Coordinates of N, CA and C in Angstrom, one line a residue:
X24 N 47.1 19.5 37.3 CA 47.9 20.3 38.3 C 49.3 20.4 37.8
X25 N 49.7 21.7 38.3 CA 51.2 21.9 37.6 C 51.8 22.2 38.7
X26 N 52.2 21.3 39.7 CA 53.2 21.8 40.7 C 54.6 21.8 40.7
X27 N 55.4 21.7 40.9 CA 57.3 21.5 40.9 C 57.5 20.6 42.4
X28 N 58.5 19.8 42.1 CA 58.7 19.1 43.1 C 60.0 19.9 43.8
X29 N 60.6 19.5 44.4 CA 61.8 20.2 45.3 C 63.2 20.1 44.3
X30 N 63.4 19.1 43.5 CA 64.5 19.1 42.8 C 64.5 20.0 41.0
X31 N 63.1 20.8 41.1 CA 62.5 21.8 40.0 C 62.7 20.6 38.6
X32 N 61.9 19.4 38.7 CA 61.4 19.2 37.5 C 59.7 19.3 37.7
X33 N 59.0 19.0 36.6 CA 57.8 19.1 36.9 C 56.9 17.7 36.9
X34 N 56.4 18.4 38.3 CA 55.1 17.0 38.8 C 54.6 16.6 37.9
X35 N 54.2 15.0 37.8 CA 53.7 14.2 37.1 C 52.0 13.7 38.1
X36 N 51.1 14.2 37.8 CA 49.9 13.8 39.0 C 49.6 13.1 37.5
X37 N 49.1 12.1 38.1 CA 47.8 11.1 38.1 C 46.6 11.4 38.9
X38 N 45.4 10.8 38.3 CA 44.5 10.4 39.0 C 44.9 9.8 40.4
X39 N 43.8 9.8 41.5 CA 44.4 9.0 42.8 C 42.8 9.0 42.9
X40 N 42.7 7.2 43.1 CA 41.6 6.7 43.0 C 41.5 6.1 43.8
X41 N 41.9 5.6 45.1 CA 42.0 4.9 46.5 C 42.9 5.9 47.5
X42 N 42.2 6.5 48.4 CA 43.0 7.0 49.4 C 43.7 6.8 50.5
X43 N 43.7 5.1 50.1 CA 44.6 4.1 51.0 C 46.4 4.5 50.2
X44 N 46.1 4.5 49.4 CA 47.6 5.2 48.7 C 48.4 6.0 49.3
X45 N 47.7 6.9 50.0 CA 48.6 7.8 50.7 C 48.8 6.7 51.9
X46 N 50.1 6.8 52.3 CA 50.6 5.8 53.2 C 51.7 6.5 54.3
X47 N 52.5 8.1 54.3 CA 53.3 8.6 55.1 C 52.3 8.9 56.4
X48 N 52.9 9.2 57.2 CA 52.7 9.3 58.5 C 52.3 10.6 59.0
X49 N 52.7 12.0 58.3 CA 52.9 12.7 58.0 C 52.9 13.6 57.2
X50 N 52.4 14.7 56.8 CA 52.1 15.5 55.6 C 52.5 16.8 55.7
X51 N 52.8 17.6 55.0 CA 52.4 19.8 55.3 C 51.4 19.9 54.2
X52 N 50.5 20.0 54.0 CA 48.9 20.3 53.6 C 49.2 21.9 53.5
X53 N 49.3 22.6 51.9 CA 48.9 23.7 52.0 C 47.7 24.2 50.9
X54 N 46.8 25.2 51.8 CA 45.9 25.5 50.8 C 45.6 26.5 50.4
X55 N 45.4 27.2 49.1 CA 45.9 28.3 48.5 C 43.8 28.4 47.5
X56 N 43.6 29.4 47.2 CA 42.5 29.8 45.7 C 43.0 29.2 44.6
X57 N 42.5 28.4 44.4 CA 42.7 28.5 42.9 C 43.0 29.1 41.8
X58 N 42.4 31.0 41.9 CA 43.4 31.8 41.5 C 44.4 32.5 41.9
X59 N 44.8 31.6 43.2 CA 46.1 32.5 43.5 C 46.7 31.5 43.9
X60 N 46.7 30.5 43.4 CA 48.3 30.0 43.4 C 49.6 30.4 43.3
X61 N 50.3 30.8 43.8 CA 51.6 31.3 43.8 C 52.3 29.9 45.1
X62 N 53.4 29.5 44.6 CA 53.9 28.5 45.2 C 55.4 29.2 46.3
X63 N 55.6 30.0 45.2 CA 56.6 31.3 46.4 C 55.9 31.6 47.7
X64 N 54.9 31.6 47.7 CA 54.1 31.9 49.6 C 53.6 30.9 50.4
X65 N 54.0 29.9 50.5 CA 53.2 28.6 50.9 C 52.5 29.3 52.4
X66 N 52.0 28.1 52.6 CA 51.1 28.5 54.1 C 50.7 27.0 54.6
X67 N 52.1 26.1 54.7 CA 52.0 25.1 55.1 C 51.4 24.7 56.7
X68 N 50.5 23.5 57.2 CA 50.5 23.3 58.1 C 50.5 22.0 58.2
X69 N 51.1 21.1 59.1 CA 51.5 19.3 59.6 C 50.2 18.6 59.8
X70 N 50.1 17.6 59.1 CA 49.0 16.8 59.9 C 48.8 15.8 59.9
X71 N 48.7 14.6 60.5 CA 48.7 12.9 60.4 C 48.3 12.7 59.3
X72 N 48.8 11.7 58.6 CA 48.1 10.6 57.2 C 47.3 10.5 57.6
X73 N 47.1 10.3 59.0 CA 45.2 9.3 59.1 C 44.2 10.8 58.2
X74 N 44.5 12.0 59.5 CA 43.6 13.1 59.1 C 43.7 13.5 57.7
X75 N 44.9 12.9 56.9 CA 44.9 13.7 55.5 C 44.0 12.3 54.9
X76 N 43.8 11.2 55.1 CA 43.0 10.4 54.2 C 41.8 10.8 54.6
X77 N 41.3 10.6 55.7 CA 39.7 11.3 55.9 C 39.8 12.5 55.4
X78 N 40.6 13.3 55.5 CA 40.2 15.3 54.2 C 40.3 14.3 52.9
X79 N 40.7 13.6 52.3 CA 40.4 12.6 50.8 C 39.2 12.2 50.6
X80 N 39.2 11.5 51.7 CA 37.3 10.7 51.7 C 36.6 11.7 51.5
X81 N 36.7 12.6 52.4 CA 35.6 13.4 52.6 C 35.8 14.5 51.4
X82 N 36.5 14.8 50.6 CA 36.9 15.6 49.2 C 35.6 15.0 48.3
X83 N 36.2 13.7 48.1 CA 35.7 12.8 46.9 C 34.3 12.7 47.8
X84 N 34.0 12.1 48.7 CA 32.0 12.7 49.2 C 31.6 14.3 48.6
X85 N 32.5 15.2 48.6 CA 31.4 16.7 48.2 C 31.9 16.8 46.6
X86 N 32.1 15.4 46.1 CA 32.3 16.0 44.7 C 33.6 16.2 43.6
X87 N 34.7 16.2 44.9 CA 36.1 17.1 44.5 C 37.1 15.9 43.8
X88 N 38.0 16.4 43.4 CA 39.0 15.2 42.9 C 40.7 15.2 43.4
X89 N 41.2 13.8 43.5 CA 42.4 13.6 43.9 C 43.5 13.6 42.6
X90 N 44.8 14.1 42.9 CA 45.5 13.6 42.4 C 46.6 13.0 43.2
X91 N 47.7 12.3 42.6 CA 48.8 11.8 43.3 C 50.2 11.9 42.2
X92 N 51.3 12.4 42.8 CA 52.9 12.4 42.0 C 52.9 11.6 42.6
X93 N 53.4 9.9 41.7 CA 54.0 8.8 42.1 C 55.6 8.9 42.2
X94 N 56.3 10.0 42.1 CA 57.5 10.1 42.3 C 57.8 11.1 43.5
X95 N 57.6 12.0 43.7 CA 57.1 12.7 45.4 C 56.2 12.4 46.4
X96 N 55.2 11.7 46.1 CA 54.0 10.9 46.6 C 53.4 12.1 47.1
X97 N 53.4 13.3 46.2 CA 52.9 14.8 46.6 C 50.8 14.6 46.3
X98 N 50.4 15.2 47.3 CA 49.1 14.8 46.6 C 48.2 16.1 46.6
X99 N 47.1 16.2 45.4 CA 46.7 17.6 45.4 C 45.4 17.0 45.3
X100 N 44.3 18.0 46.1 CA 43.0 18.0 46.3 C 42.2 19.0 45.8
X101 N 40.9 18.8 45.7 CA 39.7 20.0 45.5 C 38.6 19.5 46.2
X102 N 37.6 20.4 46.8 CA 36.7 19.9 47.0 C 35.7 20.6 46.1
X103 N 34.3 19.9 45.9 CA 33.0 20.4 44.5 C 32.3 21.2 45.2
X104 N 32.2 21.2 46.8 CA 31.1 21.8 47.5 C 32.1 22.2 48.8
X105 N 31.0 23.0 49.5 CA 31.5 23.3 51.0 C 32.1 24.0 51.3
X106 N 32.6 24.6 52.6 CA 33.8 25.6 53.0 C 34.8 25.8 51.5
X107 N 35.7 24.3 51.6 CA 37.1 24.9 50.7 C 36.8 24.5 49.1
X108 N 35.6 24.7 48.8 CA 35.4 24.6 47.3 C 36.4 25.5 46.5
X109 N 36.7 26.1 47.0 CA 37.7 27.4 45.7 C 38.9 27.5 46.2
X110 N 39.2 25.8 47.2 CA 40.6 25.9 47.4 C 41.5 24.5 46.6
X111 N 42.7 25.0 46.5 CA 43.4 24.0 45.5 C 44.7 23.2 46.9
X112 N 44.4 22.0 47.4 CA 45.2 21.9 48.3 C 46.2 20.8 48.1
X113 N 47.5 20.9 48.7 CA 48.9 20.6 48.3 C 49.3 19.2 49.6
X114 N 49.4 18.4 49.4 CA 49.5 17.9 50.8 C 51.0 17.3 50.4
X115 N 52.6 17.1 50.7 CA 53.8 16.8 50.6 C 54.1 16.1 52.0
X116 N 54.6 14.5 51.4 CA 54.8 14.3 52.8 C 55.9 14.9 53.9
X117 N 55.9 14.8 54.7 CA 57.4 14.8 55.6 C 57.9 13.7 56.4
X118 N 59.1 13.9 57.0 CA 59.5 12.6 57.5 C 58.3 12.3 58.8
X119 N 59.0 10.9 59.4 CA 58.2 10.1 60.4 C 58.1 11.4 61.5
X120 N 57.0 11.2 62.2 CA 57.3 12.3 63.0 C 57.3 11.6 64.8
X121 N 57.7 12.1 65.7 CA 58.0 11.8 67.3 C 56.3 11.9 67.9
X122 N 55.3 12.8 67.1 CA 54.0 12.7 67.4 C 53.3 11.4 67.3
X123 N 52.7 11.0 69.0 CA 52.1 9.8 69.2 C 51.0 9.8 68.1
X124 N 50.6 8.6 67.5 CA 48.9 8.4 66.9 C 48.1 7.8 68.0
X125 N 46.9 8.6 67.9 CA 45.9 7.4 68.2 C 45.6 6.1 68.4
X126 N 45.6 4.9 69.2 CA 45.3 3.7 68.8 C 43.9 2.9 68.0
X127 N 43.0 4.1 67.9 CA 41.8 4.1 67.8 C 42.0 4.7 66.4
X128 N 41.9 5.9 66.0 CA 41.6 6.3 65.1 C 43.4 6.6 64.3
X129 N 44.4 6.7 64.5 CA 45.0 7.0 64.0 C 45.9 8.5 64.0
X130 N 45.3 9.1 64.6 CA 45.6 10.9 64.4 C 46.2 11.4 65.7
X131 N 46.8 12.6 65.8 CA 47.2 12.9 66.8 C 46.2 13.7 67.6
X132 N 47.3 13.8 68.8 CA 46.1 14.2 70.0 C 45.6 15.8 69.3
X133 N 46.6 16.8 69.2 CA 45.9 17.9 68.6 C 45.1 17.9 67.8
X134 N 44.8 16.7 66.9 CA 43.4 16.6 66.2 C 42.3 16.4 66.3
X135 N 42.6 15.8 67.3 CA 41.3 15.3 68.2 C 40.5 16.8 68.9
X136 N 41.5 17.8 69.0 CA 41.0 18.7 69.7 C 40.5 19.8 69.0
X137 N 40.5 19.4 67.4 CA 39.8 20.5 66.8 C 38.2 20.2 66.3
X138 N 37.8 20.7 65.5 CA 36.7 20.6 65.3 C 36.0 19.6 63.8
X139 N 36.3 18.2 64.4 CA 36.9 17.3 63.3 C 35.8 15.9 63.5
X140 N 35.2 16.0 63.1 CA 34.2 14.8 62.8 C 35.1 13.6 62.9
X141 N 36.2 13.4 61.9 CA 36.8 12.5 61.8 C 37.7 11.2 62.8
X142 N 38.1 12.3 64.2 CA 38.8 11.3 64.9 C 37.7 11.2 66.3
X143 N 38.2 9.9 66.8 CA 37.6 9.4 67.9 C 37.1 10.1 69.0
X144 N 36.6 9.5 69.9 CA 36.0 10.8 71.3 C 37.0 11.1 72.0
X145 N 38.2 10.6 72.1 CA 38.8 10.2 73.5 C 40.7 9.7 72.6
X146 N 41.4 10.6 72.4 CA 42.8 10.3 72.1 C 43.5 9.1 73.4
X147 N 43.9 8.3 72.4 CA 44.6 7.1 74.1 C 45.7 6.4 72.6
X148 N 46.6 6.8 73.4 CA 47.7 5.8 72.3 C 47.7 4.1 72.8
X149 N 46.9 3.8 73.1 CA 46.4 2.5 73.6 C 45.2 2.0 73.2
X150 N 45.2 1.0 72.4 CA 46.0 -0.2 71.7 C 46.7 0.3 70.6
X151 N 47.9 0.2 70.9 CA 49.0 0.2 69.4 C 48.8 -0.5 68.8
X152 N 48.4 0.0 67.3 CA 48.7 -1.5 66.3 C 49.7 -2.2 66.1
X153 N 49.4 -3.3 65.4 CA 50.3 -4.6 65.3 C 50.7 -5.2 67.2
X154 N 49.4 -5.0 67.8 CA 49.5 -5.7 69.6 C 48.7 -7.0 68.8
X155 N 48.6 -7.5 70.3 CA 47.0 -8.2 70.1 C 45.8 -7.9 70.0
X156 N 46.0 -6.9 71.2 CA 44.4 -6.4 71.0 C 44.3 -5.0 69.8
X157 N 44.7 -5.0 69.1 CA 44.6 -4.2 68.0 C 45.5 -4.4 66.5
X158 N 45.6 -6.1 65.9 CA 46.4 -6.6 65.4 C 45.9 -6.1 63.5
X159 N 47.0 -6.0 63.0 CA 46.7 -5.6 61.5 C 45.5 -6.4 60.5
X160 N 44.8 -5.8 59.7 CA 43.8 -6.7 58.9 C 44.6 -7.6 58.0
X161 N 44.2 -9.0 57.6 CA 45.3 -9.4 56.3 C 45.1 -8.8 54.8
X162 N 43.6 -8.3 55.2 CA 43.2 -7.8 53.7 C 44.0 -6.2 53.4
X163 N 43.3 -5.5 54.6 CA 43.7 -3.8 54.0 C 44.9 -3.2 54.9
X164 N 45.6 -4.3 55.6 CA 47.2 -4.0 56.6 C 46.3 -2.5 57.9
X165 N 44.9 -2.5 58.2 CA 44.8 -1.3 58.7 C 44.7 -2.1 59.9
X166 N 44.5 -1.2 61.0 CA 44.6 -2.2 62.4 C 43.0 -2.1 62.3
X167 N 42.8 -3.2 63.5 CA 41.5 -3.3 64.3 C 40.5 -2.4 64.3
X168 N 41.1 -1.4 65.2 CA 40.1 -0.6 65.4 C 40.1 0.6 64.6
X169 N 40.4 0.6 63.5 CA 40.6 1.4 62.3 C 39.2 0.9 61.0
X170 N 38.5 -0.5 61.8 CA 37.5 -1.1 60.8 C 36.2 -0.7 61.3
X171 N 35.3 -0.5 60.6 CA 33.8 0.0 61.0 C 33.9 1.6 61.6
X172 N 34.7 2.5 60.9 CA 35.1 3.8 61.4 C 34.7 4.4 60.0
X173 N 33.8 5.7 60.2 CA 34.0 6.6 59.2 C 35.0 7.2 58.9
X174 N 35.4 7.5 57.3 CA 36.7 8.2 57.1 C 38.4 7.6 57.5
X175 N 37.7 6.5 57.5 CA 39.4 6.2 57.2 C 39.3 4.5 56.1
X176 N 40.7 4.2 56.3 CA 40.7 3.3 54.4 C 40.6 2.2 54.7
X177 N 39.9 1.7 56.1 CA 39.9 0.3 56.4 C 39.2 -0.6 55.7
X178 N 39.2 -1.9 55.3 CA 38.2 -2.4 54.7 C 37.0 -2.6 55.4
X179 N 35.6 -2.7 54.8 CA 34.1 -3.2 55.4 C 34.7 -4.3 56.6
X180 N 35.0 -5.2 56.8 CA 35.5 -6.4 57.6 C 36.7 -6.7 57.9
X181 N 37.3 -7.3 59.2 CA 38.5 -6.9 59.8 C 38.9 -9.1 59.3
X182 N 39.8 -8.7 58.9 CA 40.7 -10.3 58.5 C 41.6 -10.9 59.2
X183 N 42.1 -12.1 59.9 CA 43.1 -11.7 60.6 C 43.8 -12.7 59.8

């Protein structure tokens, strides 16, 4: 991948082989054809870390591959199969954002309301992680109820 970062040198991707790496809170995900990349038109849209590691998980399930700029922490995706097979996507973090997460799954309420396998039945910003009743793993730092969830980077077993 040949992207430009914001200060016009050029991206350095790596492989990205754990989707626990992506770690912002926040992303603008843009996704463009493969042949038509042009980076002059973006067609950015916002979306929780949580929702951009499950679009990872679920990339690398149909096949697709990650990269990651360890110096932008810019990350680009493909998927091998499915709807956005013939899309090349851009995900750039952005700052913290005032948007509640989930206590359960991690994602915001407008995600919950699309049509997304990934997050919970029921948005409740109750239990915040690092509480009691929802306290961090020692192994993978994910909370509680983040463990035995499809699509997100919890480990198999919760540690305390």
């Amino acid at each position: 991948m040949s992207a430009v970062r914001d200060d016009e040198r050029p991206a350095m991707f790596r492989p990205l082989l754990d989707p626990s790496e992506v770690t912002f809170a926040a992303y603008s995900v843009t996704a463009s054809a493969a042949r038509h990349l042009n980076p002059d038109a973006p067609n950015p849209r916002p979306v929780s870390g949580a929702l951009l590691r499950a679009m990872l998980i679920n990339a690398v399930e149909c096949g697709g591959a990650l990269a990651l700029d360890d110096l932008s922490k810019t990350v680009g995706f493909t998927y091998a199969s499915g709807t956005f097979h013939v899309m090349v996507q851009e995900a750039r973090p952005l700052p913290t954002p005032r948007t509640p997460a989930c206590g359960e799954c991690g994602q915001w309420e407008s995600e919950h309301r699309n049509p997304n396998g990934t997050a919970c039945d029921t948005f409740d910003v109750e239990p915040r992680p690092d509480t009691p009743s929802n306290p961090r793993c020692s192994a993978c730092h994910q909370p509680f109820l983040h463990h035995r969830r499809s699509y997100t980077v919890a480990c198999p077993s919760f540690r305390k």
